[in-house]
Coordinates of C-alpha atoms and ligand atoms in Angstrom, one line a residue:
X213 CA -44.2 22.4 69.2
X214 CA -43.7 23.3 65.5
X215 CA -46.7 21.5 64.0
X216 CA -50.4 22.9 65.2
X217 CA -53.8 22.0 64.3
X218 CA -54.6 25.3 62.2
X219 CA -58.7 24.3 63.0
X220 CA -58.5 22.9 66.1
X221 CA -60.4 25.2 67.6
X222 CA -63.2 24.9 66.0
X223 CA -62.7 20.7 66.2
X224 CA -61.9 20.0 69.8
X225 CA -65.7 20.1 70.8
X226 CA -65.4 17.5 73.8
X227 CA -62.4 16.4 75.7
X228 CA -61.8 13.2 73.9
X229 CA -61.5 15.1 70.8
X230 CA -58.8 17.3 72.7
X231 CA -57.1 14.4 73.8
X232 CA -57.0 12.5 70.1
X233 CA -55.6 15.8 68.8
X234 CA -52.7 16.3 71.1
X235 CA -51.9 12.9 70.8
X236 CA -51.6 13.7 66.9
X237 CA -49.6 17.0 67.1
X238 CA -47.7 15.6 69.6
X239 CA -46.8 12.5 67.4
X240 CA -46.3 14.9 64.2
X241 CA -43.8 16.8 66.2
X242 CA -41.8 14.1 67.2
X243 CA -41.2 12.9 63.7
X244 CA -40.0 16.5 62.9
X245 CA -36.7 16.5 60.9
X246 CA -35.1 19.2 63.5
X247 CA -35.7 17.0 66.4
X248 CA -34.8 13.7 65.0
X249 CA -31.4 14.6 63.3
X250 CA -30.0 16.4 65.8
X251 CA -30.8 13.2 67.9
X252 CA -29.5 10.8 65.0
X253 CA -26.5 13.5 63.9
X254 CA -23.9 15.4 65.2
X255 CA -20.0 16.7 64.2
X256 CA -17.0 16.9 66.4
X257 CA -14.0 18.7 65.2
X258 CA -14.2 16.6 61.9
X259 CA -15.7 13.4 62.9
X260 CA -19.4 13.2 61.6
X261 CA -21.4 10.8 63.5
X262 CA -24.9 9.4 62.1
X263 CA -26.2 6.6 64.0
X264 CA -23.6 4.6 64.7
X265 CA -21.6 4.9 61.8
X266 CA -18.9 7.9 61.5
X267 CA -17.5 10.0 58.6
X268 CA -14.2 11.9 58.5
X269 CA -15.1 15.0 56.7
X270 CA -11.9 16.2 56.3
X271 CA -11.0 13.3 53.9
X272 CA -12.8 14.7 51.2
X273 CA -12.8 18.3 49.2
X274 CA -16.7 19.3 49.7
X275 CA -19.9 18.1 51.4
X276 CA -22.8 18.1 49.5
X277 CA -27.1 17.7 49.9
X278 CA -29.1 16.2 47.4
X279 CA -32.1 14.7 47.6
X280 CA -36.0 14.9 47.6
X281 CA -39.3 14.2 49.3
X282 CA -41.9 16.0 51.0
X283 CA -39.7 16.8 54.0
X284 CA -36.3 17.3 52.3
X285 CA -36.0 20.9 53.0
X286 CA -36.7 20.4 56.5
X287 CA -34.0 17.6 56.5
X288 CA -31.6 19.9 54.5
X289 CA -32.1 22.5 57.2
X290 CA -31.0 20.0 59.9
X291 CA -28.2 19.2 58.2
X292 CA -27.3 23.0 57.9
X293 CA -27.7 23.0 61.3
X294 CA -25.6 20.4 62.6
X295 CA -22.7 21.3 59.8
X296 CA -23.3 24.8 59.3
X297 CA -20.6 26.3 56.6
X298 CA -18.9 22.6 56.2
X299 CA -22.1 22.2 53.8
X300 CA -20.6 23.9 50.0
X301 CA -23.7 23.0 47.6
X302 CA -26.5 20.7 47.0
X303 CA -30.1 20.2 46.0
X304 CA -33.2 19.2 47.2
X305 CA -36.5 18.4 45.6
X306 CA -39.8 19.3 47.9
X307 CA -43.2 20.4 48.1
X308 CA -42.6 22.2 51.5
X309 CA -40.0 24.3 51.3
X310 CA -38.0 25.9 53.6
X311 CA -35.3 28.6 53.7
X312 CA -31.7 27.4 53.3
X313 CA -28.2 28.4 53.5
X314 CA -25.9 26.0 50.8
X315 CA -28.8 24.1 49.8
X316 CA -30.7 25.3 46.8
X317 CA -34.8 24.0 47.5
X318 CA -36.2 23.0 44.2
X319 CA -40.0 23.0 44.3
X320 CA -41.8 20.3 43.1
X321 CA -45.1 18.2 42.8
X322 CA -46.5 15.4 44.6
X323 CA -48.1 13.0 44.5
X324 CA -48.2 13.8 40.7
X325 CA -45.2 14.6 39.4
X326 CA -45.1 18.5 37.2
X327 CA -43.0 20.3 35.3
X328 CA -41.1 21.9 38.0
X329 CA -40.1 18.5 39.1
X330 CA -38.4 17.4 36.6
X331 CA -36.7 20.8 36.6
X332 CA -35.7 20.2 39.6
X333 CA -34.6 16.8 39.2
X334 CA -32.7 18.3 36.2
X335 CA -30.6 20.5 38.7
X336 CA -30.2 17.8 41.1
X337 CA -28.9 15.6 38.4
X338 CA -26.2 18.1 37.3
X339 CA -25.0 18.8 40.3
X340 CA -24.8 14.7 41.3
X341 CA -22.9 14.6 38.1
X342 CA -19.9 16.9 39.3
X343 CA -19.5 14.8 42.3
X344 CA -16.3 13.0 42.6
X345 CA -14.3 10.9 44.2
X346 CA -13.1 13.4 47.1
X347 CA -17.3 14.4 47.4
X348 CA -19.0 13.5 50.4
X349 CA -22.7 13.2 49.6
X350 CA -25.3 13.7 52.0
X351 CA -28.5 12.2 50.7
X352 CA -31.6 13.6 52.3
X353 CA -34.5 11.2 51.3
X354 CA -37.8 11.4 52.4
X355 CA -41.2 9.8 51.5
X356 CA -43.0 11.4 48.4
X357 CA -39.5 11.5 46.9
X358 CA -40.7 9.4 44.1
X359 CA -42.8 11.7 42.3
X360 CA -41.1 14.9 43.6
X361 CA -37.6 13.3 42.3
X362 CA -39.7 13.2 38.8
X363 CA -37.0 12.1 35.6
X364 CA -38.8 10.5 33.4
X365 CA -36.6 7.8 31.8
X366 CA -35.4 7.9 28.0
X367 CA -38.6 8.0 25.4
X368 CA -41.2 8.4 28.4
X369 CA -42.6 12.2 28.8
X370 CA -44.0 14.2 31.4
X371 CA -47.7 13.2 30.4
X372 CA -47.2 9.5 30.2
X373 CA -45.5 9.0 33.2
X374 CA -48.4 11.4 35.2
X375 CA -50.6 9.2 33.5
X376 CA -48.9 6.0 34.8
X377 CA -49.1 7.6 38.1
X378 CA -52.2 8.7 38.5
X379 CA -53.4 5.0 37.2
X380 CA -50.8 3.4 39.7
X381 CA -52.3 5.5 42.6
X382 CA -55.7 4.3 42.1
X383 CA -55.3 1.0 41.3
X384 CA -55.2 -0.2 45.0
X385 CA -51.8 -1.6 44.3
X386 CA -49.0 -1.0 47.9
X387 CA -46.3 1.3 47.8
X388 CA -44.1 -1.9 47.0
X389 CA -45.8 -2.5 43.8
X390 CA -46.4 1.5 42.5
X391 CA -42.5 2.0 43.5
X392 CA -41.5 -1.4 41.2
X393 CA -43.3 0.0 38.1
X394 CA -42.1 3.8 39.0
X395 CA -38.1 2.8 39.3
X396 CA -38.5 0.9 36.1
X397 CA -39.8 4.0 34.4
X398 CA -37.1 6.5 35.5
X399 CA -33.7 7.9 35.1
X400 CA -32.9 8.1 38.9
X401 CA -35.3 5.7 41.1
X402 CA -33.7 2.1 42.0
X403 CA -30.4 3.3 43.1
X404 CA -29.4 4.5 40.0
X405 CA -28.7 7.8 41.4
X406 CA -25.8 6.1 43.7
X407 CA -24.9 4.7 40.0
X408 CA -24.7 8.7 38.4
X409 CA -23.0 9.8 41.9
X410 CA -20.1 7.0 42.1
X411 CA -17.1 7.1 43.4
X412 CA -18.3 9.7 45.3
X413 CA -19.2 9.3 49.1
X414 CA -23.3 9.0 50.0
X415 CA -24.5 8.7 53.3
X416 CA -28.6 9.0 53.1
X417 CA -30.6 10.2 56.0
X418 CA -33.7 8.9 55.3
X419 CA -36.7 9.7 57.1
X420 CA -39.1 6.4 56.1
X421 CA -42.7 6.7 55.0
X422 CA -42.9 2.8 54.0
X423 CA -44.3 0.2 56.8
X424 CA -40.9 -2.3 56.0
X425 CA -38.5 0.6 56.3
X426 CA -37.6 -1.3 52.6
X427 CA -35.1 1.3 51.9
X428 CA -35.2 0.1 47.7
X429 CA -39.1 1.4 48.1
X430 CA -38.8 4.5 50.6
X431 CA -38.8 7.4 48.0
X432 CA -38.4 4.2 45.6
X433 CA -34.3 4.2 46.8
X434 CA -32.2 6.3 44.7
X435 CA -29.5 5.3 46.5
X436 CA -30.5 2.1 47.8
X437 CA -30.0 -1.4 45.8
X438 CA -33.2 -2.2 44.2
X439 CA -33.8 -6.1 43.7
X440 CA -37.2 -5.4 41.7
X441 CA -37.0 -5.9 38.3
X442 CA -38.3 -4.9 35.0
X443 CA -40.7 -7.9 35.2
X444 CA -41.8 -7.3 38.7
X445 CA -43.1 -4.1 37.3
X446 CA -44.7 -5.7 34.4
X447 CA -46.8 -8.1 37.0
X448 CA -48.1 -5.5 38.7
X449 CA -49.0 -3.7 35.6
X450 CA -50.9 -6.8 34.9
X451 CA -52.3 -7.9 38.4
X452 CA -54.0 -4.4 38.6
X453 CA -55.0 -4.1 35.0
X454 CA -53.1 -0.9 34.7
X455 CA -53.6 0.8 31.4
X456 CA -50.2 2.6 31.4
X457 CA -49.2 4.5 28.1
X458 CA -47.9 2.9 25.4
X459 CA -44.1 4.2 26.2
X460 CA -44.2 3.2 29.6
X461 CA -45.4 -0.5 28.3
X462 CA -43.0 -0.6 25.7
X463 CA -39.5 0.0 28.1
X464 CA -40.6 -2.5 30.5
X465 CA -41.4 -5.1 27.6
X466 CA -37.6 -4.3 26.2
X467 CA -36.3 -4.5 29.7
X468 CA -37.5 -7.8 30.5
X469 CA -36.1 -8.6 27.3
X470 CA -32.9 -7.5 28.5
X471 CA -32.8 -4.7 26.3
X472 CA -32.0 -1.9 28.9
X473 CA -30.1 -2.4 31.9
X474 CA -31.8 -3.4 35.3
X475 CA -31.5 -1.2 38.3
X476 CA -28.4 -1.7 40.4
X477 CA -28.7 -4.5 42.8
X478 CA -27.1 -5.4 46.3
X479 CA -24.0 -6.4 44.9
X480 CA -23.0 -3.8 42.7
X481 CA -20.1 -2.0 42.9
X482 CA -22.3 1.5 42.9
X483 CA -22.6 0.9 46.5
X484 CA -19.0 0.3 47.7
X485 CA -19.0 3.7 49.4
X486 CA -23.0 4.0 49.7
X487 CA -24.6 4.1 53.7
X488 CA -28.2 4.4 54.2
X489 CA -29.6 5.4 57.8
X490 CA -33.1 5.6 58.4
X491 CA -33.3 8.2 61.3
X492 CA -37.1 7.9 61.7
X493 CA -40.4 6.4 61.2
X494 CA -43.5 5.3 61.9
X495 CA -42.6 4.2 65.2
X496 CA -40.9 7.4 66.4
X497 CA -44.5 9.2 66.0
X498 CA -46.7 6.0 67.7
X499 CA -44.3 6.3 70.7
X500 CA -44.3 9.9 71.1
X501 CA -48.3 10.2 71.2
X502 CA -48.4 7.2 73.2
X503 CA -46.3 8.9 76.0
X504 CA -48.6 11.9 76.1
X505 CA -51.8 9.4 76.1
X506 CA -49.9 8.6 79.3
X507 CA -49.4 12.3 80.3
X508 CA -52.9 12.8 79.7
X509 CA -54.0 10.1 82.1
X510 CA -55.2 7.8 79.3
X511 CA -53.6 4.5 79.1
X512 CA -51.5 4.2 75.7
X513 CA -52.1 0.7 73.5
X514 CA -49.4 0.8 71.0
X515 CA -51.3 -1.8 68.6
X516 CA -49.1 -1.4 65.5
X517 CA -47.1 0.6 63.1
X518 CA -47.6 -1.5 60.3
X519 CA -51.6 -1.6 59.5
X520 CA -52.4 -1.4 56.0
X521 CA -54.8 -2.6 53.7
X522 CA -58.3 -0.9 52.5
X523 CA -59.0 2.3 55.0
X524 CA -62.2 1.2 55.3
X525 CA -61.6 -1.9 56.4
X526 CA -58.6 -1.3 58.8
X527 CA -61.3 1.4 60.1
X528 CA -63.8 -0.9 61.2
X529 CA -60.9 -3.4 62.8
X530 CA -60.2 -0.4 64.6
X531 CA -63.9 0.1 65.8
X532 CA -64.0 -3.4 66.8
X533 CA -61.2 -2.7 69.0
X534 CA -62.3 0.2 71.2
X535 CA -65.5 -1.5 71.3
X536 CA -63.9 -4.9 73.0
X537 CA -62.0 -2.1 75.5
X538 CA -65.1 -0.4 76.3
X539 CA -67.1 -3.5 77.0
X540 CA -64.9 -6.1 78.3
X541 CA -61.7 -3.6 79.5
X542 CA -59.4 -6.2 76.8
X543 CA -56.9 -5.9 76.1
X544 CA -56.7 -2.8 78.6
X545 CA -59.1 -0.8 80.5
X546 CA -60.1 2.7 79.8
X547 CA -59.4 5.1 79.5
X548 CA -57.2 4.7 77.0
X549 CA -55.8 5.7 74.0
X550 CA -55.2 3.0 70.8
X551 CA -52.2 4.4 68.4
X552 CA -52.0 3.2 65.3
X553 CA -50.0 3.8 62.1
X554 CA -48.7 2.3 58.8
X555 CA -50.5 3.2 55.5
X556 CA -53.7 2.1 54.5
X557 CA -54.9 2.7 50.8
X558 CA -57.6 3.4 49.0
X559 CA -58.9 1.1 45.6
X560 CA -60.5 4.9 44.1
X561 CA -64.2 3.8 42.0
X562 CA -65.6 7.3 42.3
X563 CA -64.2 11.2 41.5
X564 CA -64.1 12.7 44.5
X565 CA -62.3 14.4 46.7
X566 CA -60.6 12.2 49.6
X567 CA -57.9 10.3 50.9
X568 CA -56.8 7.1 53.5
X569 CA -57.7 8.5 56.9
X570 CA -60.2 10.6 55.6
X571 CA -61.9 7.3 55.1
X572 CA -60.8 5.6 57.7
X573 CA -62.5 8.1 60.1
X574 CA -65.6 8.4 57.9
X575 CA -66.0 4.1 58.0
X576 CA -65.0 4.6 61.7
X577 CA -68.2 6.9 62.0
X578 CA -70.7 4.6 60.8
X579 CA -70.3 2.4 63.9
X580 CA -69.2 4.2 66.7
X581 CA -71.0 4.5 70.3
X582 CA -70.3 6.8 72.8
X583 CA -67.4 6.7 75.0
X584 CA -65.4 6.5 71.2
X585 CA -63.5 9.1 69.3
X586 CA -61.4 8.4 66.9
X587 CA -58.9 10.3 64.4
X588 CA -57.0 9.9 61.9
X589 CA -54.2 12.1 59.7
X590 CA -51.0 11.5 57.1
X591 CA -48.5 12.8 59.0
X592 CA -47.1 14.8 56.2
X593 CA -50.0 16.7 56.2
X594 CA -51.7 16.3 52.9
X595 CA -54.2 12.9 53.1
X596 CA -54.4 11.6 49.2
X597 CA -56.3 14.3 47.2
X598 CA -56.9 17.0 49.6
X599 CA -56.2 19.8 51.5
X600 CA -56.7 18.2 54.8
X601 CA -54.0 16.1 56.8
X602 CA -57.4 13.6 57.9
X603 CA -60.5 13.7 60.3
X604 CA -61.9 12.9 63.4
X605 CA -65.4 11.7 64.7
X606 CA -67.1 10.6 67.3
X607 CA -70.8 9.0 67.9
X608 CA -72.1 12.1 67.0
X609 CA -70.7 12.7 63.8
X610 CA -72.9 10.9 61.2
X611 CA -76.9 11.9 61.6
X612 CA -77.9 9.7 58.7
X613 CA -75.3 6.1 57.4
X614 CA -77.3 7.1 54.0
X615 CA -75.5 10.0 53.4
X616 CA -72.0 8.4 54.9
X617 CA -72.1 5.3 52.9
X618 CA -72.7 7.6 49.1
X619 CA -69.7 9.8 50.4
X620 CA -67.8 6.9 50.8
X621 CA -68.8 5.0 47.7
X622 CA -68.2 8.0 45.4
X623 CA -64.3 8.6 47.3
X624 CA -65.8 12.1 48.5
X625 CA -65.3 12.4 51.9
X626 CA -63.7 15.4 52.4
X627 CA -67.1 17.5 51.7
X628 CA -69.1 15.5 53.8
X629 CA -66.3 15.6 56.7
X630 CA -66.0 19.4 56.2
X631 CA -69.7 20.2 56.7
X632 CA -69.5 18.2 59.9
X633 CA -66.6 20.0 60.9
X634 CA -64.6 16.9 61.3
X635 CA -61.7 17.5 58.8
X636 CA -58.1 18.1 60.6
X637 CA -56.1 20.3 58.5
X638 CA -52.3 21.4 59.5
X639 CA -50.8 22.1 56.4
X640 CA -47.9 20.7 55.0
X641 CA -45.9 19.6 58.7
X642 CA -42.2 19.3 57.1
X643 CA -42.1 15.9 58.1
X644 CA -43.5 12.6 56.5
X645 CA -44.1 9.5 58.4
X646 CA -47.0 7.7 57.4
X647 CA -50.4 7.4 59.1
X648 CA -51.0 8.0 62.6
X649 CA -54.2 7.1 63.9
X650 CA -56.2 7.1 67.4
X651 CA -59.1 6.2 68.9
X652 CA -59.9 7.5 72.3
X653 CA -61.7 5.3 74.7
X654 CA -63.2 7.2 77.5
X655 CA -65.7 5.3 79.7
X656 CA -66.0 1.8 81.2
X657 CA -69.3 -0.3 80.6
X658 CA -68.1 -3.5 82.9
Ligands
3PY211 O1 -42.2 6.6 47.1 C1 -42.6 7.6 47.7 O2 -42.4 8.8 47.3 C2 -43.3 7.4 48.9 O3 -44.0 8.3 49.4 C3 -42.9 6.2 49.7 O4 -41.7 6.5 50.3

């Protein structure tokens, strides 16, 4: 197993807490880029095989990696490792680096985008631009590629488009709608990136973060035809009320006035030589803790991989379930274990420190009885603005709901999880597949 609990020790008090936490490394470790491209990938003689699509690599001059995200080192290395020295160059744009051979690892920020980013981005953009027509590109794209991959479009700097961000993130708007605005407001996002690297060869590995698998929205696309458009982005700036810099408003006014060109689209030429594969996602980490529910003697309820909507709220949907299992053995007896993922969001009032399934688990905790434990991370390790990857309670967790429900109006839950020791923290796991969330169901009351 490559991705460990670094605190578990100190959080598996009871035995449900040990089971909710193996289901979660478990799960983590499945999505790991080692272990799903070397399912997804492999290379014989010259033939490349990803998916079910092939690639004869000895029809062009050099094979090259770019890309970006929060696990594109770790997919870079996979790709080293199933192509060893047939890999000449390439890119890639992360926040969890790892060592590489060809590939030169760029660091970068996220979920704001920095300085080093667009550094990065720079480099990544240069060396797209000396890809030709004998290039076969392999695009590693991975979820928190959008503000990693950070070029800020003509007449929009660095500051204006962290402001946007920031703004964007708290707005309560989906990933859909923050990614419309975001490829409107870059140089790269929406598939212009195929646009820089054509005629050249791009097949993208994409590990996918997004509950649709939209691959225009996933890293917000840069190789992927993007049908959003300069006044989608404009609606959502409006729907949320987003005060975005004056830069960012002016480009998408002149866009919808047809001043600049939109993003590429599905039938543009760009993406005559363009493949995209997703070789994971949410699903790939629901079935793998399922199966070691199973192995743990706890029956596995897959419910969904595509909950979203206000943690809070999904939290307490959540609650309601276990409950119905505990009392009434529907939809299935205990003991059990209910998997969930997807990406829930947070609409941010307060200042403090947070994130999704930190406050799913802190909602959970207002209502749980015994015989319930439930847990909750981001599998890429980092939960919204923290250091933890999420939390996990149990009936004992909250003493007073006063002191639960001001944590949770002010968005600081991370404090009041930490002194209650109920904060998961792995570090960043070189993977990124959205939420995964359990709740552990132990006894039977009928
Ligand atoms: O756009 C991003 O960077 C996301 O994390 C969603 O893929």
């Amino acid at each position: 197993m490559e991705i460990q609990i670094e605190n578990r020790s100190q959080v598996a008090t009871t035995d449900a807490r040990d089971v909710a936490l193996t289901c979660l490394e478990a799960g983590v470790d499945a999505g790991h880029p080692r272990r799903v491209i070397h399912d997804a990938l492999s290379l014989e003689g010259d033939t490349l095989r990803v998916a079910d699509a092939t690639y004869d690599c000895s029809a062009y001059d050099e094979v090259v990696v770019l890309g970006g995200g929060n696990a594109a080192a770790h997919v870079a290395a996979a790709l080293e490792d199933v192509l060893g020295d047939r890999i000449d160059r390439g890119v890639v744009v992360t926040d969890d680096p790892t060592e590489l051979e060809a590939v030169t690892v760029s660091e970068g920020d996220h979920p704001v985008p920095s300085e080093r980013g667009v550094a990065g981005t720079r480099r990544l953009l240069e060396a797209a631009d000396t890809a030709g027509e004998r290039t076969l590109v392999l695009a590693a794209i991975t979820g928190g590629g959008s503000a990693l991959m950070a070029a800020p479009a003509d007449g929009i700097s660095l500051a204006d488009l962290q402001a946007t961000t920031d703004a964007l993130l708290e707005s309560g708007a989906d990933i859909h709608e923050i990614n419309a605005v975001r490829k409107h407001c870059s140089a790269l996002k929406g598939g212009q990136l195929a646009r820089r690297l054509a005629p050249a060869t791009v097949v993208a590995v994409v590990l996918s973060d997004v509950v649709d698998n939209d691959l225009s929205v996933i890293a917000s696309g840069p190789v992927a035809p993007d049908e959003s458009t300069f006044d989608d982005a404009l609606a959502v700036v409006d729907r949320y009320d987003i005060d975005v810099p004056e830069t960012v408003a002016d480009r998408l006014e002149r866009g919808r006035a047809g001043a600049i060109s939109e993003t590429p689209g599905p039938d543009d030429p760009v993406f005559d030589r363009v493949s995209n594969h997703i070789v994971a996602d949410g699903m790939t980490v629901l079935e793998a803790a399922a199966e070691v529910a199973t192995e743990q003697g706890y029956d596995p309820l897959l419910l969904s991989s595509r909950v979203r909507g206000e943690a809070r709220e999904a939290a307490t949907t959540h609650v309601a379930i276990g409950e119905e299992m505990l009392a009434t053995g529907t939809p299935i007896s205990p003991p059990a274990v209910l998997v969930s993922g997807g990406e829930t969001t947070v609409t941010v009032s307060g200042d403090g420190c947070g994130g999704p399934n930190q406050e799913f688990v802190t909602s959970a905790a207002l209502s749980l009885e015994a015989g319930l434990t439930v847990a909750a991370v981001d599998t890429d390790g980092i939960d919204g603005a923290s250091d933890a990857a999420g939390g996990i309670v149990d009936a004992e967790t909250v003493d007073t709901d006063k002191r639960a429900r001001a944590a949770l109006a002010a968005n600081d839950v991370t404090p009041y999880l930490a002194e209650r020791n109920a904060l998961i923290k792995t570090g960043p796991t070189g993977t990124n597949l959205n939420d995964l969330r359990v709740v552990v169901v132990e006894h039977s009351a009928h």
